[in-house]
Each structure stands twice: as structure tokens, then as C-alpha cells.
Coordinates of C-alpha atoms and ligand atoms in Angstrom, one line a residue:
X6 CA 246.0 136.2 -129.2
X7 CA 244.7 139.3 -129.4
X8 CA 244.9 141.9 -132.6
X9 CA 247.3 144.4 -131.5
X10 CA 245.6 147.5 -131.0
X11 CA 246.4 150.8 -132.3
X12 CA 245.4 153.7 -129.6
X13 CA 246.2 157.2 -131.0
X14 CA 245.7 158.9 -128.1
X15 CA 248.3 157.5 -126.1
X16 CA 251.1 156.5 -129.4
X17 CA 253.7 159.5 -128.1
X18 CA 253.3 158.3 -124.7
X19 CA 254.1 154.4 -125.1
X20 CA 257.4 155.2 -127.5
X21 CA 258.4 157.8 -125.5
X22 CA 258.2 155.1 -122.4
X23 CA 260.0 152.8 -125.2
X24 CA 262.6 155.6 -126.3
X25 CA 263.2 157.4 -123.4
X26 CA 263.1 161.4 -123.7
X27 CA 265.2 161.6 -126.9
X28 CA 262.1 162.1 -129.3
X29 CA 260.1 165.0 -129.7
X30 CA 257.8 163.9 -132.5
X31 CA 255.6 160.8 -132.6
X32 CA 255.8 158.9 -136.1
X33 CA 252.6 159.2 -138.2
X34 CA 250.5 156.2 -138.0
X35 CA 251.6 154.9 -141.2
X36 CA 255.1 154.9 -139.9
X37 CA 254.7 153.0 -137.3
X38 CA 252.8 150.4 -139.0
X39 CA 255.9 150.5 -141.5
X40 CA 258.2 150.1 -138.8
X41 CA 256.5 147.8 -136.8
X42 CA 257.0 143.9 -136.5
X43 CA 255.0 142.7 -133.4
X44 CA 252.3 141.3 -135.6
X45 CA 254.8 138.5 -136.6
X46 CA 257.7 138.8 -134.3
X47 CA 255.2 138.2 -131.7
X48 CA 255.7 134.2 -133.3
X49 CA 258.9 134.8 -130.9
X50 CA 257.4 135.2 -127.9
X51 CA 258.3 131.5 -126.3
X52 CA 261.9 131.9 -127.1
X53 CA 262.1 135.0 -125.8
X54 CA 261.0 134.9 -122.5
X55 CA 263.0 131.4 -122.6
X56 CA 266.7 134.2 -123.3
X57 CA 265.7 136.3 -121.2
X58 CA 265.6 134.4 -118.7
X59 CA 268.9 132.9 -119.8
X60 CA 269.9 136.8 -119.5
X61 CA 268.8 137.3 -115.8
X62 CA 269.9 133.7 -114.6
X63 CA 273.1 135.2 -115.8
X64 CA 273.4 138.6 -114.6
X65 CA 272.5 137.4 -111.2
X66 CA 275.5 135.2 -111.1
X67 CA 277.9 137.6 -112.0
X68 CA 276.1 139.9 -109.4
X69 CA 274.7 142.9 -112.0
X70 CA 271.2 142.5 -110.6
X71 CA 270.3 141.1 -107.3
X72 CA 268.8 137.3 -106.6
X73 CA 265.7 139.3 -106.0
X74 CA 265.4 141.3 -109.4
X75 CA 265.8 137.4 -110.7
X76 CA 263.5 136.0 -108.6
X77 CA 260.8 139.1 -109.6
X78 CA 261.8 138.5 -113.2
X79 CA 261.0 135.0 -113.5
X80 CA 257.8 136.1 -111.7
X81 CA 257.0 138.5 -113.9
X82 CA 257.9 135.9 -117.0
X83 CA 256.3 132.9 -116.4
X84 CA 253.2 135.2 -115.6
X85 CA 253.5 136.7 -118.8
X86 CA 253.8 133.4 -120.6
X87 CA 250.4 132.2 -119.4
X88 CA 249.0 135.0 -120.8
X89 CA 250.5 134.7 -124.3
X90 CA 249.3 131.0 -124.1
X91 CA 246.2 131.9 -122.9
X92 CA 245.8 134.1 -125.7
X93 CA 244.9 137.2 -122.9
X94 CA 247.7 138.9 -123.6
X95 CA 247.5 142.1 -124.8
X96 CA 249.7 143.1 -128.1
X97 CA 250.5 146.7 -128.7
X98 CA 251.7 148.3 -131.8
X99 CA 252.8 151.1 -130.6
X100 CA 255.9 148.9 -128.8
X101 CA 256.9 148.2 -131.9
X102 CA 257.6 144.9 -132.0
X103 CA 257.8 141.2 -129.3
X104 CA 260.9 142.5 -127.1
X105 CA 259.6 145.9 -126.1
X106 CA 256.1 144.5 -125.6
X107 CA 257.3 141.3 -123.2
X108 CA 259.4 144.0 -121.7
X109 CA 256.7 146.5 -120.9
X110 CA 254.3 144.0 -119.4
X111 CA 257.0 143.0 -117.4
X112 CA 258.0 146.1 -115.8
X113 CA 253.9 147.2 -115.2
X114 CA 254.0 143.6 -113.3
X115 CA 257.2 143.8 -111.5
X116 CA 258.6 147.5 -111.9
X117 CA 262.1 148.0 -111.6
X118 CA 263.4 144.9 -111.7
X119 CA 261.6 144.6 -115.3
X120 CA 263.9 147.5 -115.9
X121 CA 267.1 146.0 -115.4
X122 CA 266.5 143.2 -117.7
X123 CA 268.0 145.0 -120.6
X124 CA 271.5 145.6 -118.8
X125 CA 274.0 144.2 -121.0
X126 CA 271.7 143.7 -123.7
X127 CA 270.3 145.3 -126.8
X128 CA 267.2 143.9 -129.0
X129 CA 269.8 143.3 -131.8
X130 CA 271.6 140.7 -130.3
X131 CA 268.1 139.5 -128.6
X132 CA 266.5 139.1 -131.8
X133 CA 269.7 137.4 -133.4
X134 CA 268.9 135.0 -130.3
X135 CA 265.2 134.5 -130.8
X136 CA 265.7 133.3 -134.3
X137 CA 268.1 130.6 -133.7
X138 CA 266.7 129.9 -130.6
X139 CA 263.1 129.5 -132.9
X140 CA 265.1 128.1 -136.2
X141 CA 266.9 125.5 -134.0
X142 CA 263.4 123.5 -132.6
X143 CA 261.9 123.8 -136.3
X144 CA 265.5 122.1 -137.9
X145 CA 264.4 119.1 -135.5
X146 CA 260.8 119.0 -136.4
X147 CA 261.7 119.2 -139.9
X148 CA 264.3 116.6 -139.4
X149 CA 261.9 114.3 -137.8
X150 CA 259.3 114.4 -140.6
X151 CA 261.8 113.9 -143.3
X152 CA 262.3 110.5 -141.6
X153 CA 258.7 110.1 -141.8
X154 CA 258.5 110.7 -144.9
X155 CA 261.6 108.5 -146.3
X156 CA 260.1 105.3 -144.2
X157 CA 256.7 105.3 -146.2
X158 CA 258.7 105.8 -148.9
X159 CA 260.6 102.8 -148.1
X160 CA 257.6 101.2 -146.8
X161 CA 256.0 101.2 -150.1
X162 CA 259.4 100.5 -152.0
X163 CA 259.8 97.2 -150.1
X164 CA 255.9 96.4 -151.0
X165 CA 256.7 96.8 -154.5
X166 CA 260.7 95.9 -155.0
X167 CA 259.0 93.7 -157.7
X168 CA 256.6 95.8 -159.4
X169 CA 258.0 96.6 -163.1
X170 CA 257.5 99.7 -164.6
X171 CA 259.3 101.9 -167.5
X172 CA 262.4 104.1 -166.5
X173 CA 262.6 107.0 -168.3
X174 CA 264.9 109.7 -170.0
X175 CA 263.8 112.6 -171.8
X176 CA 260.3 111.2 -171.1
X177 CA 260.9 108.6 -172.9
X178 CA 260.8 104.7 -172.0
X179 CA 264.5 103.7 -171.8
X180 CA 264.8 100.8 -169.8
X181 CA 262.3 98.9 -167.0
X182 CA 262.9 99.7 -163.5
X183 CA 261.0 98.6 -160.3
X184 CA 258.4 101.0 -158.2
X185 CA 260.5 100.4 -155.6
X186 CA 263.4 101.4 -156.7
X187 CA 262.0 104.5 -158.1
X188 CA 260.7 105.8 -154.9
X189 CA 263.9 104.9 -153.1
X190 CA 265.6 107.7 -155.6
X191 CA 263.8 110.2 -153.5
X192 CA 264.1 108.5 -150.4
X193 CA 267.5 109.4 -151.2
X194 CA 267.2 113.1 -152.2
X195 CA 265.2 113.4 -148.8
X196 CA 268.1 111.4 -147.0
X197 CA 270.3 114.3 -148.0
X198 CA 267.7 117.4 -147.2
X199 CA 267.9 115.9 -144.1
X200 CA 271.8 116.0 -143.7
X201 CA 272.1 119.3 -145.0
X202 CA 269.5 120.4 -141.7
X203 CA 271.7 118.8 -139.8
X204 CA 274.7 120.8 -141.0
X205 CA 273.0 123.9 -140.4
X206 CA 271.8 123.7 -137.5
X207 CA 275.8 123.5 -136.6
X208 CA 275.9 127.2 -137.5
X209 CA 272.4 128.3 -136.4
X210 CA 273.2 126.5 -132.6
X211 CA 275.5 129.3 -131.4
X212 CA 274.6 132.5 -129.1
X213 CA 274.4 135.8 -130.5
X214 CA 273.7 137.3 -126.5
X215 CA 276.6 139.1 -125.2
X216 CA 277.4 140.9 -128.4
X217 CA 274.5 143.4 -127.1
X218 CA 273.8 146.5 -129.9
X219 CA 277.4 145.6 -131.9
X220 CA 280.6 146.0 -130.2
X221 CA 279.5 143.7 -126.5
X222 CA 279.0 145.4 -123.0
X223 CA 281.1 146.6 -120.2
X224 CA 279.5 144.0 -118.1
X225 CA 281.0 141.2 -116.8
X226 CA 279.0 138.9 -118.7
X227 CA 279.4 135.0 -118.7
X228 CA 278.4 134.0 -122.6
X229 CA 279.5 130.6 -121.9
X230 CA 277.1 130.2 -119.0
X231 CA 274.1 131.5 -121.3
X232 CA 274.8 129.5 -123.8
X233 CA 275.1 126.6 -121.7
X234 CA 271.3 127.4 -120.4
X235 CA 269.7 127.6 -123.8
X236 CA 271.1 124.5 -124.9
X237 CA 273.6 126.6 -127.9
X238 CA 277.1 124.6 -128.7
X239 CA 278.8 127.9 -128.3
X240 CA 278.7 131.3 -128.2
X241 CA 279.4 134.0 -131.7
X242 CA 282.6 135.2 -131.8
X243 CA 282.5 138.5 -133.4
X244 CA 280.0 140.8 -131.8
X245 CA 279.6 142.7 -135.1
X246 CA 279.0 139.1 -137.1
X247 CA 276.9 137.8 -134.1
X248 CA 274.4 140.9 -134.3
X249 CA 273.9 141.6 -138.0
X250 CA 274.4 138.0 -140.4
X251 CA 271.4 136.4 -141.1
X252 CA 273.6 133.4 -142.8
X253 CA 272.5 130.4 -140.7
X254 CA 268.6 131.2 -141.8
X255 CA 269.7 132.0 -145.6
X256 CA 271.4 128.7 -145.6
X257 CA 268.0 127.2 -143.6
X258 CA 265.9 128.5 -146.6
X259 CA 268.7 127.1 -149.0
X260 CA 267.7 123.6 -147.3
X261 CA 264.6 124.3 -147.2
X262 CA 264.5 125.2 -151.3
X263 CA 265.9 121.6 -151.5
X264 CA 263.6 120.0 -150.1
X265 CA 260.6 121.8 -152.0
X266 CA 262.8 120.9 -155.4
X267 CA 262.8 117.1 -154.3
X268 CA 258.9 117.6 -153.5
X269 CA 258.4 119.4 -156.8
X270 CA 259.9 116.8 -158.6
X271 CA 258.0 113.9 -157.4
X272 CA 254.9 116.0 -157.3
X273 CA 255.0 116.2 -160.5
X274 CA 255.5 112.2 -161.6
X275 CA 252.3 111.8 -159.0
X276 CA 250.4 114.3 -161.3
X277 CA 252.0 111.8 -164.3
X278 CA 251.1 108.9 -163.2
X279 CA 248.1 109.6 -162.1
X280 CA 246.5 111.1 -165.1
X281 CA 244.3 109.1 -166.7
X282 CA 246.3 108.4 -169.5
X283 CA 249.1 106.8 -167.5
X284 CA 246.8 105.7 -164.5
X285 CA 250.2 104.1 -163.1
X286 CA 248.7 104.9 -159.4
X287 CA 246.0 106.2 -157.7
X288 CA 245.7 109.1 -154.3
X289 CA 244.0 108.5 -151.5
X290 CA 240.6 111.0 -152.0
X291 CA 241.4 112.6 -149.1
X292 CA 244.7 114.4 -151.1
X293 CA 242.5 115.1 -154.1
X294 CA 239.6 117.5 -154.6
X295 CA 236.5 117.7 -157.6
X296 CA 235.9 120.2 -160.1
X297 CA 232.8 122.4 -159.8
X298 CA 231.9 121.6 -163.1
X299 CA 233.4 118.5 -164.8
X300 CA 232.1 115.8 -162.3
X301 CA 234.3 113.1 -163.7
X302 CA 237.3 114.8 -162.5
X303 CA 239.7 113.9 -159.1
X304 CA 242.1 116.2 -159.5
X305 CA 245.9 115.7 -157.7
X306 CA 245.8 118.9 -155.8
X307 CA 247.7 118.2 -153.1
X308 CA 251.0 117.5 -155.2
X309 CA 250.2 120.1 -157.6
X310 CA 249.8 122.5 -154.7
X311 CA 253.1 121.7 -153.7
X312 CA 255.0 121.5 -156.8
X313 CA 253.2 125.7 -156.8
X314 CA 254.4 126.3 -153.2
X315 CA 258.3 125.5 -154.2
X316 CA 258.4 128.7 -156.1
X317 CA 257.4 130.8 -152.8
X318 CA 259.6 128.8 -150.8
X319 CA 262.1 129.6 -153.6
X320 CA 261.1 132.7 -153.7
X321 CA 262.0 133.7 -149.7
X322 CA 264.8 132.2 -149.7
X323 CA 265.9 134.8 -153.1
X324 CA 264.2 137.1 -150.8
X325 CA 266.8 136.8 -147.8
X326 CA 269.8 136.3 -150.1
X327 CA 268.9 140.1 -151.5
X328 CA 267.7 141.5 -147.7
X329 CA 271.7 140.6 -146.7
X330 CA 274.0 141.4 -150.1
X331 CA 274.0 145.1 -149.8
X332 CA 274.2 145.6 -145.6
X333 CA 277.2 147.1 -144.4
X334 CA 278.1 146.2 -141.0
X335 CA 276.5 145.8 -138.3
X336 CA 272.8 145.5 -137.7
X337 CA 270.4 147.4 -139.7
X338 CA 266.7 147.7 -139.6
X339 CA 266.7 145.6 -142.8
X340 CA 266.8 142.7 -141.2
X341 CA 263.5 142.7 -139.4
X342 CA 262.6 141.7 -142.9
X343 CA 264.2 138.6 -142.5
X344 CA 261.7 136.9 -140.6
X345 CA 258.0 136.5 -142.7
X346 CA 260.1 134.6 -145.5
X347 CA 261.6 132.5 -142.9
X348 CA 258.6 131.5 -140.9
X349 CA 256.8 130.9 -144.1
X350 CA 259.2 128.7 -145.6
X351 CA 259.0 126.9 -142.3
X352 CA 255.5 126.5 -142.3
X353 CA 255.2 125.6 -145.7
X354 CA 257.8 122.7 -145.9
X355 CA 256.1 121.6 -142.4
X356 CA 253.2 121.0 -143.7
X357 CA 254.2 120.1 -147.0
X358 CA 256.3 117.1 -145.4
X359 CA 253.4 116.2 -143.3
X360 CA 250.9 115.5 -145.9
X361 CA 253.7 113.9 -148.0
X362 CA 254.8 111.2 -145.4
X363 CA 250.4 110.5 -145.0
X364 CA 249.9 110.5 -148.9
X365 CA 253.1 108.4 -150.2
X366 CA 251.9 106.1 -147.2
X367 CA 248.6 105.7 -149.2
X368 CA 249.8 105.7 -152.7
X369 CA 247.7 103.5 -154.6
X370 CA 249.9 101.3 -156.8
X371 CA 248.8 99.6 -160.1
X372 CA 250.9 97.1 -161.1
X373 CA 249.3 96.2 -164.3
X374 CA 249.5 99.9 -165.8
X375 CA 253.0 99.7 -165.2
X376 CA 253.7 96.4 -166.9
X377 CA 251.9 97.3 -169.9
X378 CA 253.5 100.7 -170.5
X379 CA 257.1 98.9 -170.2
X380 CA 256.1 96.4 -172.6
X381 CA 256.4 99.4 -175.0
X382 CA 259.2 101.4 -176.0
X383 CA 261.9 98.7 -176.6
X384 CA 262.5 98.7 -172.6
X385 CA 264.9 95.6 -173.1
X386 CA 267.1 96.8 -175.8
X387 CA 270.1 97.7 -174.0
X388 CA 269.8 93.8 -172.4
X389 CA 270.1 92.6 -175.8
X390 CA 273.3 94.9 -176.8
X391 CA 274.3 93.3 -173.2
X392 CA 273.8 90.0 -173.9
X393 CA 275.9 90.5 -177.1
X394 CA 278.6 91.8 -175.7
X395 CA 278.6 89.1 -173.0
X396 CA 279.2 87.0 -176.3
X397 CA 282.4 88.9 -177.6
X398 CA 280.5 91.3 -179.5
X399 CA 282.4 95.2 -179.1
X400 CA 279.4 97.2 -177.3
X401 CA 279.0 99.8 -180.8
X402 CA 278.7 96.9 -182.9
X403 CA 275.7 95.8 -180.5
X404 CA 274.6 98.9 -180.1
X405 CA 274.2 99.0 -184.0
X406 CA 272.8 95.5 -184.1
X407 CA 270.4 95.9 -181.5
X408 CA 269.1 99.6 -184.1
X409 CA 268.5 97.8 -186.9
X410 CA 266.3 94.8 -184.8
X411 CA 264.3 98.1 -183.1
X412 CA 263.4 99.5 -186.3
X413 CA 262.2 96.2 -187.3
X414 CA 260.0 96.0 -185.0
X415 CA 258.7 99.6 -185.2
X416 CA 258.1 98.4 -188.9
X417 CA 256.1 95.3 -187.9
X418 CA 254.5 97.2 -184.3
X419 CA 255.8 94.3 -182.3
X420 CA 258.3 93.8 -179.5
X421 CA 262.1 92.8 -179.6
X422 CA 260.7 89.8 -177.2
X423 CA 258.0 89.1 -180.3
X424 CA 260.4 88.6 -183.0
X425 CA 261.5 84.7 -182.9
X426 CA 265.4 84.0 -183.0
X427 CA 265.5 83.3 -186.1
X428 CA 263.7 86.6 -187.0
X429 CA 266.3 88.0 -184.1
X430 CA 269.4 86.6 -185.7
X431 CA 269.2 87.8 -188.7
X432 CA 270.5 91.3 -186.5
X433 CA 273.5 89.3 -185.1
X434 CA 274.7 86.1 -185.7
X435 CA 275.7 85.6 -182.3
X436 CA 271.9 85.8 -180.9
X437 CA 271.2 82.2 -179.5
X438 CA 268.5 80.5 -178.4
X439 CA 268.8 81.7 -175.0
X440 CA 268.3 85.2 -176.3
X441 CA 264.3 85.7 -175.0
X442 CA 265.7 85.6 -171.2
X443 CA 267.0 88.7 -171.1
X444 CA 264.8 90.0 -173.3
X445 CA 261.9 90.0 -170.3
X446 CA 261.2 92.5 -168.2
X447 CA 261.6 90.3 -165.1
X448 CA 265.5 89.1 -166.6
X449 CA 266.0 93.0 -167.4
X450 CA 265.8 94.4 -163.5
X451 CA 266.9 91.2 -162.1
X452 CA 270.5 91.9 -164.1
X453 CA 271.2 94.9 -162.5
X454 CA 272.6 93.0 -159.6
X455 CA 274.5 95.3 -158.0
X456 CA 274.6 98.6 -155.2
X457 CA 272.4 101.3 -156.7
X458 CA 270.9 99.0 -159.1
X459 CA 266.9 98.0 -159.9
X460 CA 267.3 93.9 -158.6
X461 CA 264.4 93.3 -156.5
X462 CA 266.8 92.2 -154.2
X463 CA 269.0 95.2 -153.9
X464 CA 265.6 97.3 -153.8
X465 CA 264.9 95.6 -150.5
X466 CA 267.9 95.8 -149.4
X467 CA 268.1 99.2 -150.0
X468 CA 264.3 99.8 -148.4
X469 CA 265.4 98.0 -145.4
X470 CA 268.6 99.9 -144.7
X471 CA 266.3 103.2 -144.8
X472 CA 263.9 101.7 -142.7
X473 CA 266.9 100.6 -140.0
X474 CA 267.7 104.5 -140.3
X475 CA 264.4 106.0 -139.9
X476 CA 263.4 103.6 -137.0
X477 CA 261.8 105.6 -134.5
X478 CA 261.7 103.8 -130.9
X479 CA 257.9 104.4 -129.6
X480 CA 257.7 106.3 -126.2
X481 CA 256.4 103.2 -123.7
Ligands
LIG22 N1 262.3 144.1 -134.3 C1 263.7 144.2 -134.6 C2 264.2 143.1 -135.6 O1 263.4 142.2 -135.8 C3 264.5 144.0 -133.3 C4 265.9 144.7 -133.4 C5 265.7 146.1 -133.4 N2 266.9 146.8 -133.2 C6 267.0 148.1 -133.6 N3 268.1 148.6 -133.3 N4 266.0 148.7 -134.2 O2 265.2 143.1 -136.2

């Protein structure tokens, strides 16, 4: 598109054409660059023209305008949306922002029945539109990419429902787990993000038109009808609510935050386990980048980037919850504000989920890494308090049992699995000779037999259920 242009000659004219006579001042330069929004709002143009047209579809039926002034208008429209995608179209400044531009081409291209568009209408309840129009295709997108991403995370987790490595708490190794049942945790998390969008767009899929600047028009406007056009579940029902809460996209960003917390999080254990130290996996190069001067370095940027970009996202959604708290009814300027936080938090998560769903796809998995760090850090131990128990032991007098045989071994650097049972009974005398099967890492996660729990085969069951729900039928 092209930059919008600022033409000082003619600024008094074009707001006066925007403002009618009521003005006798232009604004300084600086002011209208304050005030303006068209170098984002323009973003909006699409869903604009697409309630407009709602709009005149409408007003023709209850017979406001005439099927002519419809007819011109959708003229006048679907020429102005070729230029906007053909990037001719000419952005001014000085109209402020999307609506009044769109509105002034229109009229230079169709004249008067450009001008009766507005009837009925005011850019408060056409913005309100705009965004939900705009926030309702983005829910979808991002709903469609959260399954993408959940099914090569199940994709892998099947792969490796067998591969052991150390669960932890407090960064410590507590008890051995399988890959695939670690990366279904978050197939979970994202399982959620995904119903929360769903939820939302409940609230954002409802029509602010009608409600025009705040208190609805002397018209004889048909909401139902408009909303039936642009696809909304219903219309607002408070013409003061409809024009001025910015809710729906606070809650949006809320969702959003989510999702970047999930991302954080796992971010960060691909940074873990793919430092050098742990070496647990391995990124595809095309997610990682060199240093400029250490040229032994591949560095995670991608997940680091992202674990970065939660705090932004974080950060607009902080944003809008402080742009709302302190507005009284009903719109105020303020909320033109609410729309670079919410396009950027769209944008970011987008892409953010995009790469994801590629890069967890490619995740490089070594086995071996993972078996040798659960071998440490008395993984089994709770198995052998377990299999006391199973034996009539109370679970503290394990517990304690199974302390004393730990700091054995810390004493002698060896395993619970290395001591023999004789060395093992000395702990308990209810330890048979059975004991070394659960003390393996293999016996460990097979025991946890149960919904939720680290079997391999409740992993793939698990990974296949996901992979039911995230099956997307190929267009033929
Ligand atoms: N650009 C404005 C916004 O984004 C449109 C609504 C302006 N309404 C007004 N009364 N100034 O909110």
C-alpha cells in the first residue's frame, strides 16, 4: 500500500470535507499525527468494506436508500477493494483513520450515494464491527494451528511413548517418565488455549452496528438482518456496551497470554535439553542460528525468541486491561488505542504457533541422553517405597526405609538397582528377591497403568486420542 501522505496545503480542506463546517482551525501537524490511526487501522480495510456493505444491503431493504444508491455502493466498494489489494490505493492522513478514507474514495467514485452510507451509522459502532469482524477470522486461524501444533506433538509422543527420560520437580530428578508423555502435558495445555478461543469467540461473534454513536438511530434498522449477513450469532444488546467495551479483545489477549505461557514454558525445556550439558534433543538448523564469534555455537533462538516475545504479548494484553479500567461510558477516543496491542498479539502468537507446529515436528530426540540422566538421581525410589507397601509396609515406614537405602548409595556413588538384595534388605526386611523389577526404569513407567499416567501404553493411547481430535480431512 501506499505511505499515507501528508499534504499541508490542503489538511483544512480534507477535515473540513470529513467534519463538515463546525471547525474553524485545522489541528497542527503534530496533532493530527497524534490523532490519527489510518496507518494501522488501515489493517481493517477488508472487514470494512465487508459491514458496509452489510450496512447498505440493509438500508436498502428497509427502504432508507434506494436499490440504486446500493447498487452504486457496491460499485463504488468492490472498486475500492481492488485497489487496496492492488496496493494503488491511496492512504491519506489527513482522513484520520480507515472509515473516513474508504468513505471518501467512495463518494469521489460514486458521489452521493457514497454519502448516504453513513445514515444510521457512526464510526464508533463501525469500528466496534471491524474488530470483531477482524478478531473473529484470526480466533479460527489460531484455532487451526493450535491443532497443528498439538498433532506433531502427539506425532512425536506416539514415536517415543517408550523413550525414558527423568521427570522432574524443583529441577530435580524425581521419578522417570516417558518423552511421550512429557510432550503430551502440553499437548494438553494447548488443548485448552484452544477451548478458551473457542469460548471467546462466543462473545466477540455479536454485532455492534445499529448501536450507531451510543444511544442507536431513528432508523428503521433491521440488526438481525446485518448480523445475519456478516455471519455474527447475534446482535449487542446495549447500544452504550456495544459501542464502547473492548472486553471480547481483552479476553482474546488473555488467551492469547496463555498460549505464549504454555510456549514459554516449553521453550524453555527445549533451551534445557538442548544445551550441551543435557543434549536430551537436538533442533532442526533451520530453527537455530550461529554466533559471530564463537563458531562452535548453535544457539536455540527460535524458542528463546519466543519464551522473549510472551512478555510483549503479556505486555498488550496489561496494556488493554489499563486502556478500559478508567473509561466512563460510552465510547472514548481511548479506544483507538486498543488496536496495535491486539494486532500484535495476533501476529505474534501466529507466527509463534506456526514455527512451533514445524519445529516440534522436527525435534530431534536422543534416547540415550535421556536414559543415562534417569539412571541418576534415585528415579526408582518411590517404586521401591511402592513395592513395600504392596507388601503391608505403612507408606511412612517405606518412605523412611527407602531414605536410609538412598543415602547408602549416595555413600557408595551407586544406584538403588546396584545394591544386591541382600545389601537392599538390610533397609527392610520385607525386600525380596523380586525387588530389582521395579527397581528398572522400564518396571517404573510401565506401573503407572492408569488415565494420566506415564505407561507406554496409556501414552499412546493418549497420542492417539489427540491425533483423532486434531484430524484434519484433506480438501480432494
Ligand atoms: N478510529 C477510531 C477508533 O479506532 C474510530 C472511531 C472514532 N470515533 C470517534 N468518535 N472519534 O476508535
Amino acid at each position: 500500500m501506499k505511505n499515507t501522505q501528508n499534504t499541508p496545503h490542503n489538511q483544512f480542506d480534507k477535515k473540513a470535507e470529513a467534519w463538515s463546517a463546525r471547525f474553524s482551525e485545522p489541528v497542527s501537524e503534530l496533532v493530527k499525527r497524534y490523532t490519527a490511526s489510518v496507518d494501522f487501522d488501515k489493517r481493517l480495510a477488508l472487514v470494512d468494506i465487508q459491514g458496509s456493505l452489510a450496512h447498505a444491503k440493509m438500508l436498502a431493504a428497509v427502504k432508507v436508500i434506494t436499490a440504486q444508491d446500493l447498487a452504486d455502493i457496491e460499485r463504488g466498494m468492490a472498486q475500492i477493494q481492488s485497489e487496496i489489494q492492488a496496493e494503488t490505493f491511496t492512504w491519506l492522513l489527513d482522513l484520520e483513520d480507515v472509515h473516513l478514507n474508504i468513505e471518501k474514495r467512495l463518494v469521489e467514485l460514486v458521489g452521493d450515494a457514497g454519502k448516504r452510507l453513513h445514515t444510521g451509522r457512526s464510526r464508533n459502532d463501525q469500528v466496534a464491527t471491524d474488530i470483531r469482524l477482524w478478531l473473529r477470522n484470526e480466533i479460527d486461524q489460531l484455532g487451526d494451528l493450535l491443532k497443528a501444533l498439538r498433532r506433531a506433538l502427539a506425532t512425536v509422543a506416539l514415536q517415543q511413548a517408550d523413550t525414558i527420560l527423568p521427570g522432574f520437580t524443583h529441577m530435580q530428578v524425581a521419578q522417570p517418565v516417558t518423552f511421550g508423555h512429557h510432550l503430551l502435558a502440553y499437548a494438553e495445555m494447548f488443548g485448552r488455549d484452544a477451548s478458551r478461543l473457542e469460548d471467546c469467540r462466543k462473545r466477540v461473534n455479536l454485532l455492534p452496528l445499529g448501536a450507531a454513536a451510543l444511544a442507536g438511530t431513528s432508523f428503521p434498522i433491521d440488526r438481525p438482518m446485518v448480523a445475519s449477513l456478516l455471519g455474527f450469532d447475534d446482535v449487542c444488546q446495549n447500544s452504550l456496551d456495544a459501542v464502547s467495551d473492548r472486553d471480547f479483545a481483552i479476553e482474546f489477549c488473555s488467551a492469547c497470554a496463555l498460549i505464549m505461557t504454555h510456549i514459554s514454558r516449553l521453550s524453555e525445556e527445549l533451551i534445557i535439553w538442548m544445551s550441551p550439558r543435557v543434549g536430551f534433543i537436538d533442533l532442526p538448523d533451520r530453527f537455530c542460528t550461529g554466533s559471530s564469534i564463537m563458531p562452535q555455537k548453535k544457539n536455540p533462538d527460535v524458542p528463546e525468541l519466543a519464551r522473549g516475545k510472551t512478555g510483549r504479548v503479556n505486555g498488550n494484553l496489561v496494556g488493554l486491561l489499563t486502556l478500559m479500567k478508567g473509561q466512563p461510558l460510552a465510547y472514548n477516543k481511548d479506544n483507538q488505542e486498543d488496536k496495535e496491542g491486539l494486532f500484535d498479539t495476533a501476529d505474534t502468537v501466529r507466527d509463534t504457533l506456526t514455527i512451533f507446529a514445524d519445529m516440534i515436528a522436527g525435534i530431534q530426540v536422543k534416547p540415550a541422553a535421556m536414559r543415562a540422566a534417569a539412571l541418576q538421581g534415585f528415579a526408582t525410589a518411590t517404586d521401591l517405597a511402592d513395592y513395600l507397601v504392596k507388601r503391608g509396609v505403612a507408606f511412612r515406614d517405606a518412605h523412611e526405609a527407602v531414605a536410609h537405602a538412598v543415602r547408602e548409595c549416595e555413600k557408595k556413588s551407586c544406584d538403588l538397582a546396584d545394591l544386591t538384595v541382600a545389601e537392599l534388605r538390610v533397609f527392610h526386611a520385607s525386600i525380596g528377591d523380586d525387588v530389582h523389577q521395579v527397581l528398572t526404569l522400564e518396571g517404573s513407567v510401565a506401573a503407572r497403568d492408569h488415565i494420566g499416567g506415564t505407561a507406554p501404553a496409556r501414552v499412546r493411547q493418549a497420542a492417539e486420542k489427540i491425533l483423532a481430535q486434531t484430524h484434519v480431512i484433506q480438501p480432494l
